[in-house]
XYZ file of C-alpha atoms in Angstrom:
507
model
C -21.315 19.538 -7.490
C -22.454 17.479 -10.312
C -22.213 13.834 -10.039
C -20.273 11.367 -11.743
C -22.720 8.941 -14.149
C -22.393 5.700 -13.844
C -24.679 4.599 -16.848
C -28.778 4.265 -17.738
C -31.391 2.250 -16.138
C -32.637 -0.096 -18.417
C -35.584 -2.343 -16.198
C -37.243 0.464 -14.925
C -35.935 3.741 -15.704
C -38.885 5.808 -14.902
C -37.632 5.024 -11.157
C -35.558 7.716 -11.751
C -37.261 10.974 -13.141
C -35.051 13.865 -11.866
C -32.269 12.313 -13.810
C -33.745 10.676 -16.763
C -33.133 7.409 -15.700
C -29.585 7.743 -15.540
C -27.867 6.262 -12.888
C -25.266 8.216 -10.743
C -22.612 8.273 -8.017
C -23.257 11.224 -5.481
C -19.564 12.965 -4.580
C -20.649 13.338 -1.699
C -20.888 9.184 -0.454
C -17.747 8.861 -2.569
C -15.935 8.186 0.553
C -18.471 5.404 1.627
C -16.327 3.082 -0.141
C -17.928 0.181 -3.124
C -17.072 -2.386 -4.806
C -17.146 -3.578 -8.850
C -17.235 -7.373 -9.136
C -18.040 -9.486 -12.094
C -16.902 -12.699 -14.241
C -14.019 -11.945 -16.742
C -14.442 -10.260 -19.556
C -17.634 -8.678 -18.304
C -16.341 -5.030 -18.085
C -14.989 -4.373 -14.715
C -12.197 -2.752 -15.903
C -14.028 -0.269 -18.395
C -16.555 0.369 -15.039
C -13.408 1.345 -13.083
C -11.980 3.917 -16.104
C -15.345 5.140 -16.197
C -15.141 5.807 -11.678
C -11.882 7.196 -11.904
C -12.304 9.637 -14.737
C -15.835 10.909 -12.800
C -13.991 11.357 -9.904
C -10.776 12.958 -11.566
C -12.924 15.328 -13.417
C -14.629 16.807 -9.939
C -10.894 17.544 -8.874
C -10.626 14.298 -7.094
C -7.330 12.001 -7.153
C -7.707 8.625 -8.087
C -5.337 5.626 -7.379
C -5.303 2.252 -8.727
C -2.833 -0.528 -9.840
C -2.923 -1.283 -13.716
C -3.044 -5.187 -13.631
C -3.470 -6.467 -17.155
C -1.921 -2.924 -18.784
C -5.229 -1.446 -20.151
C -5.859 0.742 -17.371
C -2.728 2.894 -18.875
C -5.391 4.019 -21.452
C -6.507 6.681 -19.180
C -3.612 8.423 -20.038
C -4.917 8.752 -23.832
C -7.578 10.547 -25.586
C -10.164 7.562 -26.804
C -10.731 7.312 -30.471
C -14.719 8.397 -30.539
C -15.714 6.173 -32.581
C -19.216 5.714 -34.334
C -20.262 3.207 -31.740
C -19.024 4.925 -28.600
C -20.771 8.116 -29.472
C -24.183 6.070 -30.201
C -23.718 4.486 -26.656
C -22.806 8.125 -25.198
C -25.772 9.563 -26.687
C -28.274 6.580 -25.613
C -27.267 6.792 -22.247
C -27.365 10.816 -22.020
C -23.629 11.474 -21.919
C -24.107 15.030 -21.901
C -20.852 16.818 -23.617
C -19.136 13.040 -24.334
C -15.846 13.900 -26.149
C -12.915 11.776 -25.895
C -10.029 13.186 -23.858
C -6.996 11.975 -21.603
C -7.121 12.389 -17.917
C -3.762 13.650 -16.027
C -1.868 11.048 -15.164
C 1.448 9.473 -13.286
C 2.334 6.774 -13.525
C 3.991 4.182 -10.859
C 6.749 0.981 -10.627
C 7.803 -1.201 -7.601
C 10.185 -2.089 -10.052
C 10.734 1.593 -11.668
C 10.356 0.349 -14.622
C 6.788 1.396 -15.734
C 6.511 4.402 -13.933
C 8.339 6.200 -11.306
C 9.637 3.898 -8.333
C 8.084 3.556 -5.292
C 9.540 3.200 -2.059
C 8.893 2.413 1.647
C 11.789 1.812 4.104
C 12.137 -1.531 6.074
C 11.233 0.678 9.159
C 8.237 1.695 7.965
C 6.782 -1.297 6.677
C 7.040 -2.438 10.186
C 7.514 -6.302 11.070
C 3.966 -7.691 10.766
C 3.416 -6.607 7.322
C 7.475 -7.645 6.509
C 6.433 -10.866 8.258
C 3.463 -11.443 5.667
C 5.559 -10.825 2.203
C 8.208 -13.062 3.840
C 5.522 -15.895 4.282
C 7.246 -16.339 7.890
C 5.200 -18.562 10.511
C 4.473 -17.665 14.045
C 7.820 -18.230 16.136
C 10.076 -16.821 12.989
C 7.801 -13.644 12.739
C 8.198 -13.128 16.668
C 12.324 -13.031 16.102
C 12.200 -10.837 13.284
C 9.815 -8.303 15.953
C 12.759 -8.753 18.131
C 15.117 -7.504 15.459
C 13.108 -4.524 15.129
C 13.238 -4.255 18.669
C 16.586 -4.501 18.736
C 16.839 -1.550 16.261
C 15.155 0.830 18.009
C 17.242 0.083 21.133
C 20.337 0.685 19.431
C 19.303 3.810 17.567
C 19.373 1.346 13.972
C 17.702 2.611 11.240
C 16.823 -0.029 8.564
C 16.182 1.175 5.493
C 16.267 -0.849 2.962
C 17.009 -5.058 2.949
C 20.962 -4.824 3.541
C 20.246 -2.999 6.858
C 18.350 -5.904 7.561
C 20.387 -8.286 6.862
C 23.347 -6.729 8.702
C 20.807 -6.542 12.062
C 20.007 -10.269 11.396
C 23.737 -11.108 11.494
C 24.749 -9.071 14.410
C 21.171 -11.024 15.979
C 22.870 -14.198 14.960
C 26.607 -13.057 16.549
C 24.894 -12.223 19.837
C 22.107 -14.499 19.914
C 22.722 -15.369 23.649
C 22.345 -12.470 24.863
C 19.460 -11.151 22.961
C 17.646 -14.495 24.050
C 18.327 -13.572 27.684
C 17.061 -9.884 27.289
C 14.393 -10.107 23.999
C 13.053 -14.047 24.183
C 14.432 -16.901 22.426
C 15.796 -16.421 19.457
C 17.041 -19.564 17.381
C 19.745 -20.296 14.446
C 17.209 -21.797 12.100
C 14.258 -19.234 12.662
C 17.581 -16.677 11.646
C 18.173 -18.427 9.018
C 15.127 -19.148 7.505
C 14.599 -15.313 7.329
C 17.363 -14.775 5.924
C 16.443 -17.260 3.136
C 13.205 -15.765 2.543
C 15.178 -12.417 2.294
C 17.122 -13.718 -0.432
C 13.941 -14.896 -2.187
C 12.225 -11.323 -1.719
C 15.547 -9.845 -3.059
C 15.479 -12.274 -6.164
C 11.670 -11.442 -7.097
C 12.557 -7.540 -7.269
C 11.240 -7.125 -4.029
C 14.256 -5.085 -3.056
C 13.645 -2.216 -4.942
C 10.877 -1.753 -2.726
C 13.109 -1.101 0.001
C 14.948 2.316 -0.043
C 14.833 6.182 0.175
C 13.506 8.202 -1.090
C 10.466 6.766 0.078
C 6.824 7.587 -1.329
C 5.076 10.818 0.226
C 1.346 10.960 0.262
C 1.062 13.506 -0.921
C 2.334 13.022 -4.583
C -0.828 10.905 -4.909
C -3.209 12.893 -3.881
C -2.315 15.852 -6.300
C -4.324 18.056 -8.741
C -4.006 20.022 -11.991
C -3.676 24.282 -12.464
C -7.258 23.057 -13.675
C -8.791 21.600 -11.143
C -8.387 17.832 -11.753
C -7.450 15.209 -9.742
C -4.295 13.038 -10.828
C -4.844 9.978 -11.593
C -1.738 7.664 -10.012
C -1.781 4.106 -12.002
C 0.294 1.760 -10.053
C 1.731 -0.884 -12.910
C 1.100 -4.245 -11.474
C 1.510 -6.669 -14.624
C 4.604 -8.077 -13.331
C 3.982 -7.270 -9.850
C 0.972 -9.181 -9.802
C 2.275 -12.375 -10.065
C 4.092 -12.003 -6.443
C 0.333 -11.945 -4.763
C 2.253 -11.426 -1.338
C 4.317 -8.527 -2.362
C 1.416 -6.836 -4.280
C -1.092 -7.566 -1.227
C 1.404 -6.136 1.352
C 2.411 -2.992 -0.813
C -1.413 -1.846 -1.326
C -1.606 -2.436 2.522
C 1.165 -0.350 3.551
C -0.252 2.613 1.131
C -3.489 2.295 2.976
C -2.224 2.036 6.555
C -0.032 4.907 5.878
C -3.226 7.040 4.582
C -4.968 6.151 7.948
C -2.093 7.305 9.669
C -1.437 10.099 8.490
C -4.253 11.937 7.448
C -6.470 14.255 9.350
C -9.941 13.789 10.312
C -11.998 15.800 8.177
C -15.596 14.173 8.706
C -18.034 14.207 5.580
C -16.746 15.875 2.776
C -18.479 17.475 -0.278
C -16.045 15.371 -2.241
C -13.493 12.521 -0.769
C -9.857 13.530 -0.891
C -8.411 10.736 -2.311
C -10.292 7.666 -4.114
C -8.432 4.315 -3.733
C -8.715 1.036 -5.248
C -8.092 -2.170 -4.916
C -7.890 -4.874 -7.607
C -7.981 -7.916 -7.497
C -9.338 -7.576 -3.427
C -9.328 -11.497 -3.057
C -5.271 -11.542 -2.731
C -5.552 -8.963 0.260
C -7.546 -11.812 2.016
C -6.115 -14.683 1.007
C -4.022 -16.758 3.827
C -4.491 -13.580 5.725
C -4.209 -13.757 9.117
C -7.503 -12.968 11.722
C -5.063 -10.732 13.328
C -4.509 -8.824 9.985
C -7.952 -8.715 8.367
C -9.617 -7.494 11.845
C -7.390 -4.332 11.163
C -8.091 -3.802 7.888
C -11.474 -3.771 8.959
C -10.986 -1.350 11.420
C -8.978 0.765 8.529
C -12.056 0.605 5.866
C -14.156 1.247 8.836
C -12.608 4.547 10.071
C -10.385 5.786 7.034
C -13.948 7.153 5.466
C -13.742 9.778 7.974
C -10.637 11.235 6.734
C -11.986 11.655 3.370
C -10.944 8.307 1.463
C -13.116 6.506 -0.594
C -11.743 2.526 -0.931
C -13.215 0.733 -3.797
C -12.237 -3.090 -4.046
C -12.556 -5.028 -7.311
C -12.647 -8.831 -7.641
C -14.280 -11.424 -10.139
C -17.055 -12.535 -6.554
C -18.421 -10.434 -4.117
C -17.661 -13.102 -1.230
C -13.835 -12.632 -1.732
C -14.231 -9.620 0.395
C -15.125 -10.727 3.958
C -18.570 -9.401 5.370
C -17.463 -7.802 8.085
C -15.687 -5.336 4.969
C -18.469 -6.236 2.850
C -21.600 -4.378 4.925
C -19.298 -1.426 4.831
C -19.591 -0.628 0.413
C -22.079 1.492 0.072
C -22.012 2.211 -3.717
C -22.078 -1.565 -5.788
C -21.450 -2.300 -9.116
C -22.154 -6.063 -9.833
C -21.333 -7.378 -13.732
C -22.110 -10.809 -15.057
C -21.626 -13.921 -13.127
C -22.068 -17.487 -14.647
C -23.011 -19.877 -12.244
C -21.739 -22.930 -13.609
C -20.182 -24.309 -10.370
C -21.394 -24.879 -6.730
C -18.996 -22.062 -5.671
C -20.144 -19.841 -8.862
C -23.969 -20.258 -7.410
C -23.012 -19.552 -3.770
C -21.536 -16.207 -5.375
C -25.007 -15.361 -7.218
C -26.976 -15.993 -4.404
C -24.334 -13.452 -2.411
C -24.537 -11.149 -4.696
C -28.240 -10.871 -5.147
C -28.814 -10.729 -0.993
C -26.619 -8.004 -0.974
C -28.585 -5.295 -2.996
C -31.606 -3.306 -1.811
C -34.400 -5.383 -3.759
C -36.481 -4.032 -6.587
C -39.889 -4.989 -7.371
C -39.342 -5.164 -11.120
C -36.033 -7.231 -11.081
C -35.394 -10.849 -10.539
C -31.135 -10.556 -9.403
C -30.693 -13.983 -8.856
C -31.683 -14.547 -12.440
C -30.708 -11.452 -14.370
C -26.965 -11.597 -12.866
C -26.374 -14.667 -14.917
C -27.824 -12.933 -18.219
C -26.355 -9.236 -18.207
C -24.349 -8.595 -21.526
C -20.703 -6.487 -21.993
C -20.855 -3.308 -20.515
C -24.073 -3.863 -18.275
C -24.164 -4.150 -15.146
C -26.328 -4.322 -11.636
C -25.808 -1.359 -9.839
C -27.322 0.175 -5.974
C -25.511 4.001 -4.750
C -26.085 5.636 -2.021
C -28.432 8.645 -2.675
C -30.509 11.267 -0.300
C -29.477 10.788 2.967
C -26.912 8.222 2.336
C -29.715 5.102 1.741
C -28.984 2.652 -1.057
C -31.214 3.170 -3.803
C -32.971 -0.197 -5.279
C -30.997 -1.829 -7.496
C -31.389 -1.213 -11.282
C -30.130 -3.096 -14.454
C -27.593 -0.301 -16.003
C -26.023 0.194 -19.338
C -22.725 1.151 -18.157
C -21.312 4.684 -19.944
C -18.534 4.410 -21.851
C -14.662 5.974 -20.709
C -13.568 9.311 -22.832
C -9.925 7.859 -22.985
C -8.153 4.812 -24.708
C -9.899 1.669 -23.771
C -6.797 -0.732 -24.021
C -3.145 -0.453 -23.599
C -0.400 2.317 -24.552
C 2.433 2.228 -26.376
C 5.718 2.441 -24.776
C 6.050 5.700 -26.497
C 2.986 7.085 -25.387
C 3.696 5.978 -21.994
C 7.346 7.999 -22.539
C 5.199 11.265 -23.336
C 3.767 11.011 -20.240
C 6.328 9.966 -18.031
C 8.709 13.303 -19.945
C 5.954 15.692 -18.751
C 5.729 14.505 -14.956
C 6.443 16.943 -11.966
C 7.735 14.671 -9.808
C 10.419 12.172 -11.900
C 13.481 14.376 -10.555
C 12.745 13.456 -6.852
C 11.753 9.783 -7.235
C 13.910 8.501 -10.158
C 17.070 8.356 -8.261
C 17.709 6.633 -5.561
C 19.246 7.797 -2.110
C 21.459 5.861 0.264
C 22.149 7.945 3.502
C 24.300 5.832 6.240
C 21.968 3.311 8.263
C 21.927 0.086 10.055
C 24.323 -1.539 6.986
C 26.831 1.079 7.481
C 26.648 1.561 11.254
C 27.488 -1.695 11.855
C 30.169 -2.095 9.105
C 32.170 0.346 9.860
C 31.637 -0.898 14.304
C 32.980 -3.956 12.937
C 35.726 -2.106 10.780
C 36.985 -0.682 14.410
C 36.904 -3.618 16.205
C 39.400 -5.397 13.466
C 41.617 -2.211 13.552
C 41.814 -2.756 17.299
C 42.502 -6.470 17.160
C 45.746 -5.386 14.947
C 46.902 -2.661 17.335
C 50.003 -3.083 18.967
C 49.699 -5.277 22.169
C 49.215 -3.545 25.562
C 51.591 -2.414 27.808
C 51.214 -4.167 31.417
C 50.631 -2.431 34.666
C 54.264 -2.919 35.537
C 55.169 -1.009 32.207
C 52.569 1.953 32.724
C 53.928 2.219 36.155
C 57.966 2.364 34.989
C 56.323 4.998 32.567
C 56.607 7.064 35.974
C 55.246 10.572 35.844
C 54.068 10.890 39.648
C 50.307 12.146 40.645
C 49.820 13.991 37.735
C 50.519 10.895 35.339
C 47.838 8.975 37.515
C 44.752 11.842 37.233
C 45.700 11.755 33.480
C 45.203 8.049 33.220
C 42.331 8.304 35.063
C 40.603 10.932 33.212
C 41.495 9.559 29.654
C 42.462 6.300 30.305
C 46.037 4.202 29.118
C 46.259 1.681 26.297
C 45.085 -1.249 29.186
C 42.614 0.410 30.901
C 38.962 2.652 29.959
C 39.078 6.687 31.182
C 36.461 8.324 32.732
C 35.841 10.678 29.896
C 35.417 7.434 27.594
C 33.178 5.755 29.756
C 30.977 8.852 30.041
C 31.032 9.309 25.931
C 29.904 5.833 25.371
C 27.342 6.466 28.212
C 25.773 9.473 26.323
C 25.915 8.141 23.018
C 24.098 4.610 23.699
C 21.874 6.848 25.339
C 21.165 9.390 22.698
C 20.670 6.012 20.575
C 18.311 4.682 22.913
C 16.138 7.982 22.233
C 16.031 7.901 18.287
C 15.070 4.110 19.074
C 12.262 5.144 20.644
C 11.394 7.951 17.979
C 10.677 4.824 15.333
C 7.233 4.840 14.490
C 5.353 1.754 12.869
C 2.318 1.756 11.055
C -0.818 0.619 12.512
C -0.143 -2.900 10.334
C 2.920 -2.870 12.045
C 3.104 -4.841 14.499
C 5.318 -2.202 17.442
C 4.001 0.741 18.206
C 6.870 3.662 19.682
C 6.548 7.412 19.474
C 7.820 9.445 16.398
């Protein structure tokens, strides 16, 4: 299978004489995960067009969120001009022509792209817990309230399930505290409140059916190509929480649900996250070991996770030691903090001979970049200064009628444009509460002495035994309610959360 170029050496391209110095990213350690870091403006985002369009054009699917609306350009044939071909041609390009790569695009807000849903239930209560900004002893009742679901056969789909669970939590609070833990009027309400601030951002549009399936983003073309699913982010972006928590979802659901397929010739699915240093920001220990454990397993079931960020230190270590293929762009040391990042950076790569990292980081133009793959036998080669190749598509932004064209021709707008709202939690317990009024404004009970002037001898009595009078339960009522709360119980149990969160059942 060929393999995707990455760019030219430039230090010491005779390092490299089966490939003419060019620099390349074997399909095979795709799924050995990488990262692409570098100042603004230093070409990160070209670098990551450049990935995703290798990998798309060896039939592999490609995901990544769009976060300053240039990444769209993938969708568009490039313009092939003078310059581009020049570069193309220095670098060894071979067969450069600019084309568009098959694309779909995605919206939380459905907006952008097509929408794209979880439900509450799947999301699970850690990961809820984390976009909600809840502390410690208001994140423990809301894994109550999912408790609480699952013992009462509730399925929460969306945020008004939710809130109907928290209210029924709040009506029988006593109770639940005896069985569950404590649970507390202002730990209630300040979910509630943060529910309301989640609803106001957009973030309920998150919430719904029907919900994303894997395996629209992990499709390829009649030709052979792997689909390309850019996740628009511009807007979304700006709720770091919401954005953080929807990329980890995706990914614990990939680790979940795919099979183990050991060491591919190609990964199935390449992944990537921008902007890495808001999945670790504020995160908890708790959450980060687990992503750890993700990045450190989910290469075994054919995923390749790339993380981009401005420093390589805003990915921890422990996640760090684990990207095998690095591309590192210019960094400017002008701060303490800017230095520290250098100095990461440059103990990071395999050293070569002929290149001083510490100082050549600092001095590395547009488009050029440091950059160490993994090669024979999965080592790292030594790093080498590369002239990163240039993208076949648009480099910048679409028009909205562009981005129409391509929206028209997807396969899958019919099944995720419209939503679905199948009875849940919401409705469950509207229309329990609906019965309960209709019985306060029943006619008032007749009293023993009144069923027993009712007369009707033994036969009267087995009949009010068996189905009961207006005063008193029957037998056959007491034995329905018996089998339904326990046929509840059992879809309780069936709930399954995600390995982010937070209770585990069986599906």
């Amino acid at each position: 299978m060929d393999p995707i170029l990455v760019g030219k050496a430039v230090t010491t391209p005779d390092a490299l004489p089966e490939t003419g110095g060019r620099v390349h990213l074997q399909p095979r350690y795709g799924n050995r995960h990488g990262l692409v870091a570098g100042a603004t403006g230093t070409g990160k985002t070209v670098t990551l067009m450049t990935l995703a369009e290798g990998f798309s054009r060896i039939g592999v699917p490609v995901f990544l969120a769009d976060v300053k609306g240039d990444v769209a350009g993938l969708a568009v044939a490039g313009d092939g001009g003078e310059k581009l071909l020049q570069r193309a041609a220095m670098i060894g390009a071979d067969g450069y022509t600019p084309e568009a790569s098959p694309v779909l695009f995605w919206d939380i807000y459905g907006k952008s792209g097509h929408p794209v849903r979880t439900t509450v239930s799947e999301i699970g209560p850690t990961l809820l817990g984390r976009m909600l900004e809840l502390n410690d002893t208001q994140s423990g009742v809301l894994d109550i309230t999912f408790k609480l679901a699952d013992d009462r056969g509730l399925l929460l789909l969306d945020l008004a399930d939710l809130r109907a669970l928290l209210a029924l939590v709040a009506e029988e609070r006593k109770a639940i505290s005896t069985s569950y833990g404590l649970v507390s009027a202002p730990s209630i309400g300040a979910i509630q409140r943060a529910l309301l601030r989640l609803e106001q951002e957009g973030g309920n549009q998150f919430f719904g059916e029907p919900a994303l399936e894997l395996a629209d983003l992990m499709r390829t073309t009649p030709e052979g190509r792997g689909v390309i699913g850019i996740l628009a982010a511009d807007q979304l972006v700006l709720k770091p929480r919401l954005y953080s928590t929807f990329l980890l979802w995706l990914l614990s659901e990939l680790f979940e649900n795919l099979p183990e397929v050991g060491d591919l010739d190609k990964p199935k699915l390449v992944f990537v996250f921008d902007e890495a240093h808001l999945l670790f920001k504020d995160a908890p220990p708790a959450l980060r070991q687990r992503v750890e454990q993700v990045v450190r397993i989910i290469r075994s079931k054919g995923v390749g996770i790339y993380f981009c960020s401005q420093f390589p230190d805003d990915v921890p270590d422990e996640i760090l030691g684990q990207l095998g293929n690095r591309v590192q762009h210019a960094l400017r040391a002008f701060t303490p903090r800017d230095q520290k990042a250098v100095r990461t950076a440059a103990e990071t790569f395999v050293a070569n001979p002929a290149l001083d990292v510490a100082k050549v980081i600092g001095q590395l133009g547009t488009g050029e970049a440091l950059v160490s793959t993994l090669q024979g036998k999965g080592a790292p080669m030594p790093v080498e200064q590369t002239l990163i190749a240039p993208p076949r598509c648009r480099m910048g932004a679409i028009t909205e009628a562009e981005r129409a064209r391509v929206r028209a021709t997807s396969t899958v707008g019919a099944k995720y444009d419209t939503t679905v709202d199948r009875e849940s939690a919401f409705e469950m317990l509207a229309a329990k509460a609906e019965t309960v009024l209709e019985s306060a404004q029943a006619p008032k009970a007749r009293t023993a002495a009144e069923d027993d002037a009712g007369g009707g001898g033994f036969g009267q009595s087995v009949k009010d035994a068996l189905f009961g009078t207006k005063r008193r339960q029957g037998m056959v009522e007491t034995m329905a309610k018996q089998t339904a709360r326990t046929v509840g119980n059992q879809i309780g149990r069936q709930i399954l959360r995600g390995i982010f969160g937070g209770i585990t059942g069986k599906r």
